[in-house]
mmCIF file of C-alpha atoms in Angstrom:
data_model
loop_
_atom_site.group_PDB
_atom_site.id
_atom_site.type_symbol
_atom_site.label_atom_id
_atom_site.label_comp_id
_atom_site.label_asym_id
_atom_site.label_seq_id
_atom_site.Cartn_x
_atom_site.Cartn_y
_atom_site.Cartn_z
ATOM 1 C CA UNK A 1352 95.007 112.464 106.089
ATOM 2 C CA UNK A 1353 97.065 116.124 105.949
ATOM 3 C CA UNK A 1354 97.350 115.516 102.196
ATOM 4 C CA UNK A 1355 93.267 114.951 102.297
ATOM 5 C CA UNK A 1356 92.156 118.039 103.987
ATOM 6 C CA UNK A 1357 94.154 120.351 102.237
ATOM 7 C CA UNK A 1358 92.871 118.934 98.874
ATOM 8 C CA UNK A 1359 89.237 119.276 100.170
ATOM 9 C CA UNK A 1360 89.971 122.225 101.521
ATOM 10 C CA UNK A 1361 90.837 123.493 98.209
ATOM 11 C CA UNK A 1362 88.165 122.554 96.872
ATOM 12 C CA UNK A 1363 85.951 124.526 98.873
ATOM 13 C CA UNK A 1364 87.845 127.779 98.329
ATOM 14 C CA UNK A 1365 87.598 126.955 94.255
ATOM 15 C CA UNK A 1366 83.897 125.729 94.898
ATOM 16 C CA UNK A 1367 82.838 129.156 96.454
ATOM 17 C CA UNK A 1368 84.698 131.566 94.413
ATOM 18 C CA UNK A 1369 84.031 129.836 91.478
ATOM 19 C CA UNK A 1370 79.841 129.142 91.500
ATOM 20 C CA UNK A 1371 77.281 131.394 91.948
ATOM 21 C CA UNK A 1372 74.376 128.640 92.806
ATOM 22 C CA UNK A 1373 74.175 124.713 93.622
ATOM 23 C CA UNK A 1374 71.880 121.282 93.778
ATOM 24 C CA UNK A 1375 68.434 121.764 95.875
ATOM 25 C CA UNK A 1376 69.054 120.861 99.010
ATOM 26 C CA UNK A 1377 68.259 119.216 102.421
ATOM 27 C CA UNK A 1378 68.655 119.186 106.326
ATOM 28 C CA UNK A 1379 70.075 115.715 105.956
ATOM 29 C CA UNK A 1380 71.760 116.292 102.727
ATOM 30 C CA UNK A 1381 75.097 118.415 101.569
ATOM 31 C CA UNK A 1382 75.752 120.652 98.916
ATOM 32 C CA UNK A 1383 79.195 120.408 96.397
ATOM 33 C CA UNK A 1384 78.783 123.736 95.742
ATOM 34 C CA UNK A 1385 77.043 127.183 97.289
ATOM 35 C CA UNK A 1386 73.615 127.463 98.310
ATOM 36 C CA UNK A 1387 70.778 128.177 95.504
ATOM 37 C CA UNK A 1388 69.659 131.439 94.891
ATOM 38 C CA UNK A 1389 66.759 129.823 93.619
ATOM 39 C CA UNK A 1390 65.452 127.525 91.240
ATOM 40 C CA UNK A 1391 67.678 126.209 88.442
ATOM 41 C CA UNK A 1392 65.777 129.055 86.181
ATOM 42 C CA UNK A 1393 66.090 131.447 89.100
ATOM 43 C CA UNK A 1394 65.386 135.264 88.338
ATOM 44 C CA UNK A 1395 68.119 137.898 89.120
ATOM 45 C CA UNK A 1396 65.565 140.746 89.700
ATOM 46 C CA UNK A 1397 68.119 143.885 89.688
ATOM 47 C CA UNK A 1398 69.655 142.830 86.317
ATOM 48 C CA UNK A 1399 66.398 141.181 84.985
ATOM 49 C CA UNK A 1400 68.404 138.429 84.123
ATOM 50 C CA UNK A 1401 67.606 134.318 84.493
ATOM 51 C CA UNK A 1402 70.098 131.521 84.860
ATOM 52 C CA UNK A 1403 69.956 128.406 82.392
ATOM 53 C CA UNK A 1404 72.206 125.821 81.921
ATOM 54 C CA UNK A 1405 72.410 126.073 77.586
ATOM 55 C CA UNK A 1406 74.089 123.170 75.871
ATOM 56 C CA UNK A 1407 76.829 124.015 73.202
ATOM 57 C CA UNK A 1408 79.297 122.414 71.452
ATOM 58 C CA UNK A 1409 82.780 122.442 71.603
ATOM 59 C CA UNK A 1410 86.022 121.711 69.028
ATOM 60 C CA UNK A 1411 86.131 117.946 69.441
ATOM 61 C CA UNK A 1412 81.973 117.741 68.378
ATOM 62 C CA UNK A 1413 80.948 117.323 72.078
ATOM 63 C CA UNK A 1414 77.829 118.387 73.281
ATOM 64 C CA UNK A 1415 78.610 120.655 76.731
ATOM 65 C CA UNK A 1416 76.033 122.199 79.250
ATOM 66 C CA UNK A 1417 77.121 125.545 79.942
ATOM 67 C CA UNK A 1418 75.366 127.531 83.102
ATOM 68 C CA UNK A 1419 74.944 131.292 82.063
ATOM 69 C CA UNK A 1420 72.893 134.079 82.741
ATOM 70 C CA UNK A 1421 70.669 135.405 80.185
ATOM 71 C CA UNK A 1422 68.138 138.448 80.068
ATOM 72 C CA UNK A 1423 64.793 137.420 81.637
ATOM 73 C CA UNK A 1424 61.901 137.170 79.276
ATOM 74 C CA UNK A 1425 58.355 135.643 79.307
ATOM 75 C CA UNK A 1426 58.768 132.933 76.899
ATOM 76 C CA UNK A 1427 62.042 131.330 78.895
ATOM 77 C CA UNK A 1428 62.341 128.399 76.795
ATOM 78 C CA UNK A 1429 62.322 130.048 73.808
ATOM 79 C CA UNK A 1430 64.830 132.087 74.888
ATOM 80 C CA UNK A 1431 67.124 129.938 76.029
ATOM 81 C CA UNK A 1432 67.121 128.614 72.807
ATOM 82 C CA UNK A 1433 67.962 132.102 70.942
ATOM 83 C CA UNK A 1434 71.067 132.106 73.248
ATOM 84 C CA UNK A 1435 72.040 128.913 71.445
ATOM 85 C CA UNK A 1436 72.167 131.005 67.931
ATOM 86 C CA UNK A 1437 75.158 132.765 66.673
ATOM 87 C CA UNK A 1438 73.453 136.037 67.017
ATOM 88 C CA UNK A 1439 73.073 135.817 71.229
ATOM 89 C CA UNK A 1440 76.124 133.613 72.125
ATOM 90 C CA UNK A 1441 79.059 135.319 71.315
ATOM 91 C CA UNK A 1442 79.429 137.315 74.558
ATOM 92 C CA UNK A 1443 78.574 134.523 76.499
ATOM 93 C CA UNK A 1444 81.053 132.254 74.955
ATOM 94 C CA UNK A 1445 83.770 134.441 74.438
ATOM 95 C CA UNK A 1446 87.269 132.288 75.455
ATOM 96 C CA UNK A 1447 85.253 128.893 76.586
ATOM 97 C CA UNK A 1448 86.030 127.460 73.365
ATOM 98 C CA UNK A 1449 82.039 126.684 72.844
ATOM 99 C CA UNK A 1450 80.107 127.297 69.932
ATOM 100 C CA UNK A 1451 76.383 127.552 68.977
ATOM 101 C CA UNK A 1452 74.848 124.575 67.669
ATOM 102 C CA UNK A 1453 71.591 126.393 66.118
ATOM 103 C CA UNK A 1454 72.237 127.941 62.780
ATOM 104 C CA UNK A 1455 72.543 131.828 62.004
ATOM 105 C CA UNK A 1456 69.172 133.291 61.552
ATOM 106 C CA UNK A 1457 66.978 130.556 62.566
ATOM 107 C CA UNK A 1458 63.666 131.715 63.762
ATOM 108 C CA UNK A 1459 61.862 129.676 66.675
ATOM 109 C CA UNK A 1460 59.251 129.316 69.604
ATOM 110 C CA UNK A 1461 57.931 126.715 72.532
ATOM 111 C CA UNK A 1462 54.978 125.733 73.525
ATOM 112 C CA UNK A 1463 54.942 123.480 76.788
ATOM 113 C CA UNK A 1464 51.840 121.375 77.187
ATOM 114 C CA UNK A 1465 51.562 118.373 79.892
ATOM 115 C CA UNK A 1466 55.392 118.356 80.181
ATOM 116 C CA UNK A 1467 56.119 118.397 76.037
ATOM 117 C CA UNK A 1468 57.568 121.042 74.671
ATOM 118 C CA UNK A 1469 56.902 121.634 71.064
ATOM 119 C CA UNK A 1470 59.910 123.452 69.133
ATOM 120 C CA UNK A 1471 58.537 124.927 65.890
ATOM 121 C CA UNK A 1472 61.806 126.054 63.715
ATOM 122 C CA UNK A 1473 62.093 127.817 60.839
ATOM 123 C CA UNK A 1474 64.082 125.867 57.593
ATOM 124 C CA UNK A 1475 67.657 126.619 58.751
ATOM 125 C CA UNK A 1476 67.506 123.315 60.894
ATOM 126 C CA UNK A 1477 67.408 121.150 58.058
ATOM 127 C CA UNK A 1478 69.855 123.044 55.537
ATOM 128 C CA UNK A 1479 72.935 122.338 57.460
ATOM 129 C CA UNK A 1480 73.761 119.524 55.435
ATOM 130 C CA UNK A 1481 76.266 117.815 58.070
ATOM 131 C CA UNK A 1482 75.492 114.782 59.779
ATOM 132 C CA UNK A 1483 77.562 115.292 63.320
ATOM 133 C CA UNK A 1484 75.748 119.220 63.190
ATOM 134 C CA UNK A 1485 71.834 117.686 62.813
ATOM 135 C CA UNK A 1486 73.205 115.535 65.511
ATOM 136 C CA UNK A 1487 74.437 118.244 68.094
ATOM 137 C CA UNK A 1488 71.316 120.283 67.392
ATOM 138 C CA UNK A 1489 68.931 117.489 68.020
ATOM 139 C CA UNK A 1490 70.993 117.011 71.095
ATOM 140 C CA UNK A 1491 71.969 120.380 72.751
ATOM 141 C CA UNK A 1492 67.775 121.283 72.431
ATOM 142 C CA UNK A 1493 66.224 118.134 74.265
ATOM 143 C CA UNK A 1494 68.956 118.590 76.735
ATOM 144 C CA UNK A 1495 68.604 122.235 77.324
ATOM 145 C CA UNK A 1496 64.806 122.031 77.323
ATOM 146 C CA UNK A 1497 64.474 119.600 80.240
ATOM 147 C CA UNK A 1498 66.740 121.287 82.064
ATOM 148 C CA UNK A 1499 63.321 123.351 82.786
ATOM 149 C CA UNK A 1500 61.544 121.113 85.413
ATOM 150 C CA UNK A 1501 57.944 121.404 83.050
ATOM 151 C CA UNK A 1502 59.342 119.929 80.621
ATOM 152 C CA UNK A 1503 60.244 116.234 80.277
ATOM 153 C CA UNK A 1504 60.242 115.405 76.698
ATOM 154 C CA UNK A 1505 60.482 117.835 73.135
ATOM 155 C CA UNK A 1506 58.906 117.481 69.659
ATOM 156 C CA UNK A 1507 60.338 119.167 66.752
ATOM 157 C CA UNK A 1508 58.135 120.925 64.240
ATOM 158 C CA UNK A 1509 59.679 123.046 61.220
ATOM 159 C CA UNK A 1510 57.314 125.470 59.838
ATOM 160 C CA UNK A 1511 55.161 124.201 61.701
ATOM 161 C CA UNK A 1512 54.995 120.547 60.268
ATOM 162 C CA UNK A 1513 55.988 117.083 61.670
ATOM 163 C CA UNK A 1514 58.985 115.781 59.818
ATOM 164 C CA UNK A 1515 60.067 112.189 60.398
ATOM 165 C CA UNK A 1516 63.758 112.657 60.649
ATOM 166 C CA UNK A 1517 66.572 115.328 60.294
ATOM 167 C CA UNK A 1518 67.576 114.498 56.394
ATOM 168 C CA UNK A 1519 71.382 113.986 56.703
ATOM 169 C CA UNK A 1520 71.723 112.143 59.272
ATOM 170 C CA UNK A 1521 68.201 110.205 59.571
ATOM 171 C CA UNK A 1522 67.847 111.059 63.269
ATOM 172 C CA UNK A 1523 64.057 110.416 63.943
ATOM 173 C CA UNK A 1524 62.653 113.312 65.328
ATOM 174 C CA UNK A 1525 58.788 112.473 64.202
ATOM 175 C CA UNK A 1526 58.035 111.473 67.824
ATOM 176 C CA UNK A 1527 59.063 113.405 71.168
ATOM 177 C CA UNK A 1528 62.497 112.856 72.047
ATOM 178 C CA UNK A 1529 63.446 112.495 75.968
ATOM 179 C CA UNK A 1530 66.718 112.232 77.620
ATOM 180 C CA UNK A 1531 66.854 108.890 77.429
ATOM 181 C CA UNK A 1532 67.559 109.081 73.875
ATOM 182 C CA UNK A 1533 71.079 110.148 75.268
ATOM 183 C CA UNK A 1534 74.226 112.832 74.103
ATOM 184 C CA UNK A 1535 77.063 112.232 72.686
ATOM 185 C CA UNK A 1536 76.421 109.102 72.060
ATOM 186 C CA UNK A 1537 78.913 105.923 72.315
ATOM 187 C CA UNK A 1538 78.825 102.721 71.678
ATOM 188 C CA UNK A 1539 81.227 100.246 73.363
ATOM 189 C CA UNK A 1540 83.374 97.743 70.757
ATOM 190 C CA UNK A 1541 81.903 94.556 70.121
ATOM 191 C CA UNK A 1542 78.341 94.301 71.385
ATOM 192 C CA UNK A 1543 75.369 93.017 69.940
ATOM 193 C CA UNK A 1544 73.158 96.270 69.471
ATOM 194 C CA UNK A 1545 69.982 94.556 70.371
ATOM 195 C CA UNK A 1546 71.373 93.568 73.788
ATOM 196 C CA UNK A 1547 72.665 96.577 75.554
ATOM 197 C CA UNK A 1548 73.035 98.557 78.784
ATOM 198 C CA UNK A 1549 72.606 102.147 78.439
ATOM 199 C CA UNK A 1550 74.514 104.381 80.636
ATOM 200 C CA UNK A 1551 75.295 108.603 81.165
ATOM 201 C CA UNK A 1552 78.436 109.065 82.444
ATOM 202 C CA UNK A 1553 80.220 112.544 82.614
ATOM 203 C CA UNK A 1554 84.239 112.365 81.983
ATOM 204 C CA UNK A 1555 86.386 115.492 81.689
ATOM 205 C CA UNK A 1556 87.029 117.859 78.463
ATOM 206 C CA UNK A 1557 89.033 121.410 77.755
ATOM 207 C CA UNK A 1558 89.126 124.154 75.389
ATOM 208 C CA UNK A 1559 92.349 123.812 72.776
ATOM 209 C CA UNK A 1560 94.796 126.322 75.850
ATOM 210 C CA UNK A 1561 93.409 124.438 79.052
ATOM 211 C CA UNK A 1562 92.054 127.758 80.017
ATOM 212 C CA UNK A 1563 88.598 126.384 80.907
ATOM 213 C CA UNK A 1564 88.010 122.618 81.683
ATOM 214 C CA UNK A 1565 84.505 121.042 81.841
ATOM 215 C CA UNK A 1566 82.511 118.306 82.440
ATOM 216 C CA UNK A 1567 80.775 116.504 79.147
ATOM 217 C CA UNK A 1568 77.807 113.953 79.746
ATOM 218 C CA UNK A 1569 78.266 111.046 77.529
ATOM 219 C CA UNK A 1570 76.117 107.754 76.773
ATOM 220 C CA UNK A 1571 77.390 105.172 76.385
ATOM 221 C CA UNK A 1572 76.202 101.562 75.431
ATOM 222 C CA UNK A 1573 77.705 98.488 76.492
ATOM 223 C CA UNK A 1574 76.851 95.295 76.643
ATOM 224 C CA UNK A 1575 73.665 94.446 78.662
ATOM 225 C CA UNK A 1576 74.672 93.441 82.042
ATOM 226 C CA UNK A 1577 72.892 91.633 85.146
ATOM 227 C CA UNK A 1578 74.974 93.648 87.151
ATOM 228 C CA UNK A 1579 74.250 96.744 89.306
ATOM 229 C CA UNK A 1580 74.037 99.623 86.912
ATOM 230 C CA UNK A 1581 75.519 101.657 89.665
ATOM 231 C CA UNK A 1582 78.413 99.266 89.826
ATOM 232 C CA UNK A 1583 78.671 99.724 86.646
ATOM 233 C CA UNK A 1584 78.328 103.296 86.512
ATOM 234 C CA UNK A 1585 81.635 103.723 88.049
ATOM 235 C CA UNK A 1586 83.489 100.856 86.247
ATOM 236 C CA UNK A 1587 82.851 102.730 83.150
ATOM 237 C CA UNK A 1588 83.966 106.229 84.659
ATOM 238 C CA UNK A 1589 87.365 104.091 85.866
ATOM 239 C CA UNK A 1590 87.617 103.055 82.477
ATOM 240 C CA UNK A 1591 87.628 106.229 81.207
ATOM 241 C CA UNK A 1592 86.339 107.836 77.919
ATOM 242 C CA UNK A 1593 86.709 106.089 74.388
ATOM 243 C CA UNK A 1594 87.588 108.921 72.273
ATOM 244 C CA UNK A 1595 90.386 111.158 72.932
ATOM 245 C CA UNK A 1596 89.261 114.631 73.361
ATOM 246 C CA UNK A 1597 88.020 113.598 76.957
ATOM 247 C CA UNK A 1598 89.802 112.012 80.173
ATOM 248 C CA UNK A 1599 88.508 110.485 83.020
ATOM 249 C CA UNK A 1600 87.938 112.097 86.353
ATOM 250 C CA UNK A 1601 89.166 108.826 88.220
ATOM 251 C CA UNK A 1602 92.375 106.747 88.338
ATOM 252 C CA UNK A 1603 92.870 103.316 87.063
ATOM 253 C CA UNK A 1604 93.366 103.157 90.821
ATOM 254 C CA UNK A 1605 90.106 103.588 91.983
ATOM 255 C CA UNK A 1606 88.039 100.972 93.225
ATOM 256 C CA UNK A 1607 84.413 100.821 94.284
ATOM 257 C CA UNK A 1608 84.694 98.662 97.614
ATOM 258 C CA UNK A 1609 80.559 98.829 98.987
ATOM 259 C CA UNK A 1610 77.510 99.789 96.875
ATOM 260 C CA UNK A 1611 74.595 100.227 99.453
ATOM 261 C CA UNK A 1612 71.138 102.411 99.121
ATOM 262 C CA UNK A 1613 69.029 103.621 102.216
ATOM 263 C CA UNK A 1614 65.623 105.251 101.254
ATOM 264 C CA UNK A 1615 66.627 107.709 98.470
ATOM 265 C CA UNK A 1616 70.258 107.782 98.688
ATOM 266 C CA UNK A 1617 72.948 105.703 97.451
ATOM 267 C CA UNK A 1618 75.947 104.659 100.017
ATOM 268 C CA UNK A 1619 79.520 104.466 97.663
ATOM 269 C CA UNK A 1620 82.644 103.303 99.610
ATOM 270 C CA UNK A 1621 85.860 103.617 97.888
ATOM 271 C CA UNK A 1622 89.234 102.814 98.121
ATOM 272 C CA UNK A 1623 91.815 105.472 96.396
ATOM 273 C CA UNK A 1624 89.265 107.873 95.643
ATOM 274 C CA UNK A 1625 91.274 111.195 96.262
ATOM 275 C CA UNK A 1626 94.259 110.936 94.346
ATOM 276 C CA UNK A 1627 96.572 113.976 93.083
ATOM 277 C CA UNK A 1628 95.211 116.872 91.066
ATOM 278 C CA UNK A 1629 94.372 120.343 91.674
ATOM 279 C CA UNK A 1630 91.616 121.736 93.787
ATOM 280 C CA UNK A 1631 89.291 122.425 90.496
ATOM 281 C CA UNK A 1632 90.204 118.682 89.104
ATOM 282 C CA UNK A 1633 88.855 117.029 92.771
ATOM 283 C CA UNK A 1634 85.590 118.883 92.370
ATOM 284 C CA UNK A 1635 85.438 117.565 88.728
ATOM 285 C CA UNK A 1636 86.032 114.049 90.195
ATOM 286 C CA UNK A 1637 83.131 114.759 92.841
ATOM 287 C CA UNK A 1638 80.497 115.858 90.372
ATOM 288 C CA UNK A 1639 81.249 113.515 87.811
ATOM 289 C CA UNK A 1640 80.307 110.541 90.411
ATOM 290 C CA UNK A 1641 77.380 112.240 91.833
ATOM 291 C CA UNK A 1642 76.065 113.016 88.285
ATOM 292 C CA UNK A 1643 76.771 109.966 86.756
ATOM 293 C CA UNK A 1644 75.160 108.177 89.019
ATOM 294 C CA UNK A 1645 72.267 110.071 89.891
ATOM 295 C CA UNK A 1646 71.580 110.144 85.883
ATOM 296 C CA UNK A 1647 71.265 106.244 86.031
ATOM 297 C CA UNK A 1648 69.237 105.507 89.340
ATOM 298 C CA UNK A 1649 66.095 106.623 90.665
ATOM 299 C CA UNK A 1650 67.422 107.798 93.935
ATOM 300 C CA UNK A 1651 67.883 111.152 94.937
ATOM 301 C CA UNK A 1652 71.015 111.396 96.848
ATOM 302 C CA UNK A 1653 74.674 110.180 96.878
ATOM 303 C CA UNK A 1654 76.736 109.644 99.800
ATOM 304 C CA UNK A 1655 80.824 109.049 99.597
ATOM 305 C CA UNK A 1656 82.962 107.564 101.935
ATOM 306 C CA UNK A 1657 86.630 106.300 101.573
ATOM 307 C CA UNK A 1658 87.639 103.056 102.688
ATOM 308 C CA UNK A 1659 84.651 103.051 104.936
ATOM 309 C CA UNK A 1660 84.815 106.559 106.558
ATOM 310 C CA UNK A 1661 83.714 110.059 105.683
ATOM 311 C CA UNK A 1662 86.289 111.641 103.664
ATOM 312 C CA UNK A 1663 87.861 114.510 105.772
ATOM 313 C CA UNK A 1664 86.526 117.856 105.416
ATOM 314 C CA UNK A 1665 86.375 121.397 106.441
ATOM 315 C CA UNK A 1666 83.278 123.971 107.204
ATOM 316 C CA UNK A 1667 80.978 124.130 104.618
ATOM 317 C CA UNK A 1668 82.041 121.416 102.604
ATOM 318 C CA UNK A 1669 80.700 117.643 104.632
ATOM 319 C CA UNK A 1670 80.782 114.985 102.748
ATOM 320 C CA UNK A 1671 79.513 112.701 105.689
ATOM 321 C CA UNK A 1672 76.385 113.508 104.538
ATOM 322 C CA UNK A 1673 74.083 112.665 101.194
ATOM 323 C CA UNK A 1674 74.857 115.185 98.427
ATOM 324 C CA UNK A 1675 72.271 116.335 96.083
ATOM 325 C CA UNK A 1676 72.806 116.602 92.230
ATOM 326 C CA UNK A 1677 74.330 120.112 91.520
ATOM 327 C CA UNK A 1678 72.329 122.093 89.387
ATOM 328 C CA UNK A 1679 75.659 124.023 88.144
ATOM 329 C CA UNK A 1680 77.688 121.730 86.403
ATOM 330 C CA UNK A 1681 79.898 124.120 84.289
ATOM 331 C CA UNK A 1682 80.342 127.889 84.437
ATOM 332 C CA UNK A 1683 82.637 130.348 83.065
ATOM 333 C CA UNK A 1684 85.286 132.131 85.467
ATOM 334 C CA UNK A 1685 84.002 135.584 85.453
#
């Protein structure tokens, strides 16, 4: 129990110096990390900047959400995207071990209509000639668009024309793409395509000198399964990544004892949950269940207790109660 609070402890002092904004939040419901300053777009008004959650890639060909802070602008969306260039990331990426996934000199706008936003891009998307690139790209902007809560799904227009798929890789991109067409896609050994369960789970990844860690969002496929996608949610996050490059966020120890939902939150009890790592490496752990799961169910909120009791914790950081999905998944130590 000693060993327990000083770990969450930990992660509270790591959670408040390291985050500049959380998940939207409740009176019945905690946060994982500080209180919003406002939406997950918010407006700093002395800097005129906005924060955005950008997605990047990094040097294993993962797709990574990134939150930053760029300067504010009346087309948001479209410039969120033009951080995503080489031109406008290089300050903001500077020792994460990131890189843009749109293509130097790439012209672009949005326009959002009934929740579809409609990306018309200039030739550069379809001259990159690398299969894995088209596929970050087509990736990285769906993501980072409906991160904005008008948006739910994207359609891609270059020069201003419909095109049925990227041409290297033969990603269809004729109709509007939504998140459920997944990132960084994986599919599980041995399953019949046509009969599959399709899950997001978030495992673990760092740049080449360990100097910043983050968490990657992953599909992955298995096969199709009458059981409870949220027990299987965490089975797969147990099991751990399939590629190296990423690592899991929980032991082989970890088991999932009680899977329970009340209203719009959903009850986990575990045994040998909190297991040894740093303070940073058990907030990983904590967001990778809350996101993983929240990405695959309807509900709302998650709420974690160990071998049938609220973990220990300190001020500010009560796990007793539902947490919310945090809107800042990965930000750069300023």
């Amino acid at each position: 129990m000693r060993h327990q609070k000083k770990i969450l402890a930990g992660m509270l002092i790591v959670s408040l110096a390291g985050t500049a904004g959380c998940g939207l939040l409740s009176k019945t419901s905690s946060p994982i990390d500080p209180p919003p300053s406002g939406a997950n777009q918010a407006m700093d008004k002395k800097t005129e900047t906005m924060a955005a959650t950008l997605y990047y890639k990094d040097d294993k060909g993962f797709v990574v959400p990134l939150r930053v802070h760029i300067p504010k602008a009346e087309a948001p969306a479209t410039q969120a995207l033009n951080f995503m260039t080489p031109e406008n990331s290089k300050e903001l990426l500077k020792d994460t071990g990131l890189h843009p996934v749109i293509p130097a000199g790439t012209k672009m706008s949005v326009d959002i209509k009934d929740n579809t936003a409609t990306v018309n891009f200039s030739k550069e998307i379809t001259e990159m000639r690398v299969d894995t690139a088209e596929r970050q790209l087509v990736d990285a902007v769906v993501w980072t668009l409906t991160e904005f809560p008008t948006i739910k799904q994207v359609q891609f227009k270059v020069n201003g024309n419909i095109i049925p798929y990227m041409p290297v890789s033969k990603i269809p991109i004729g109709q509007p793409l939504t998140r459920a067409n997944g990132i960084n896609l994986q599919v599980a050994p041995n399953i019949n395509p046509a009969e599959t369960t399709r899950l997001t789970l978030y495992f673990q990844g760092s740049n080449k000198d360990g100097s910043f860690s983050y968490l990657v969002p992953v599909t992955r496929l298995i096969g199709k399964t009458q059981e409870d996608k949220i027990k299987a949610t965490i089975e797969q996050l147990v099991a751990g990544p399939f590629t190296s490059g990423l690592k899991a966020t929980l032991s082989p120890a970890t088991k999932l004892v009680n899977v329970t939902k009340s209203g719009d939150t959903v009850n986990l009890d575990f045994e040998n949950l909190m297991g040894e790592g740093s303070a940073t490496e058990q907030i990983k752990l904590i967001h990778s269940i809350v996101l993983s799961v929240l990405d695959n169910t309807t509900e709302q909120k998650v709420k974690i207790a160990v071998n049938g009791k609220p973990p220990v914790t300190t001020p500010g950081l009560d796990l007793s109660k539902p947490v919310v999905r945090p809107q800042i998944i990965n930000q750069k130590q300023l």
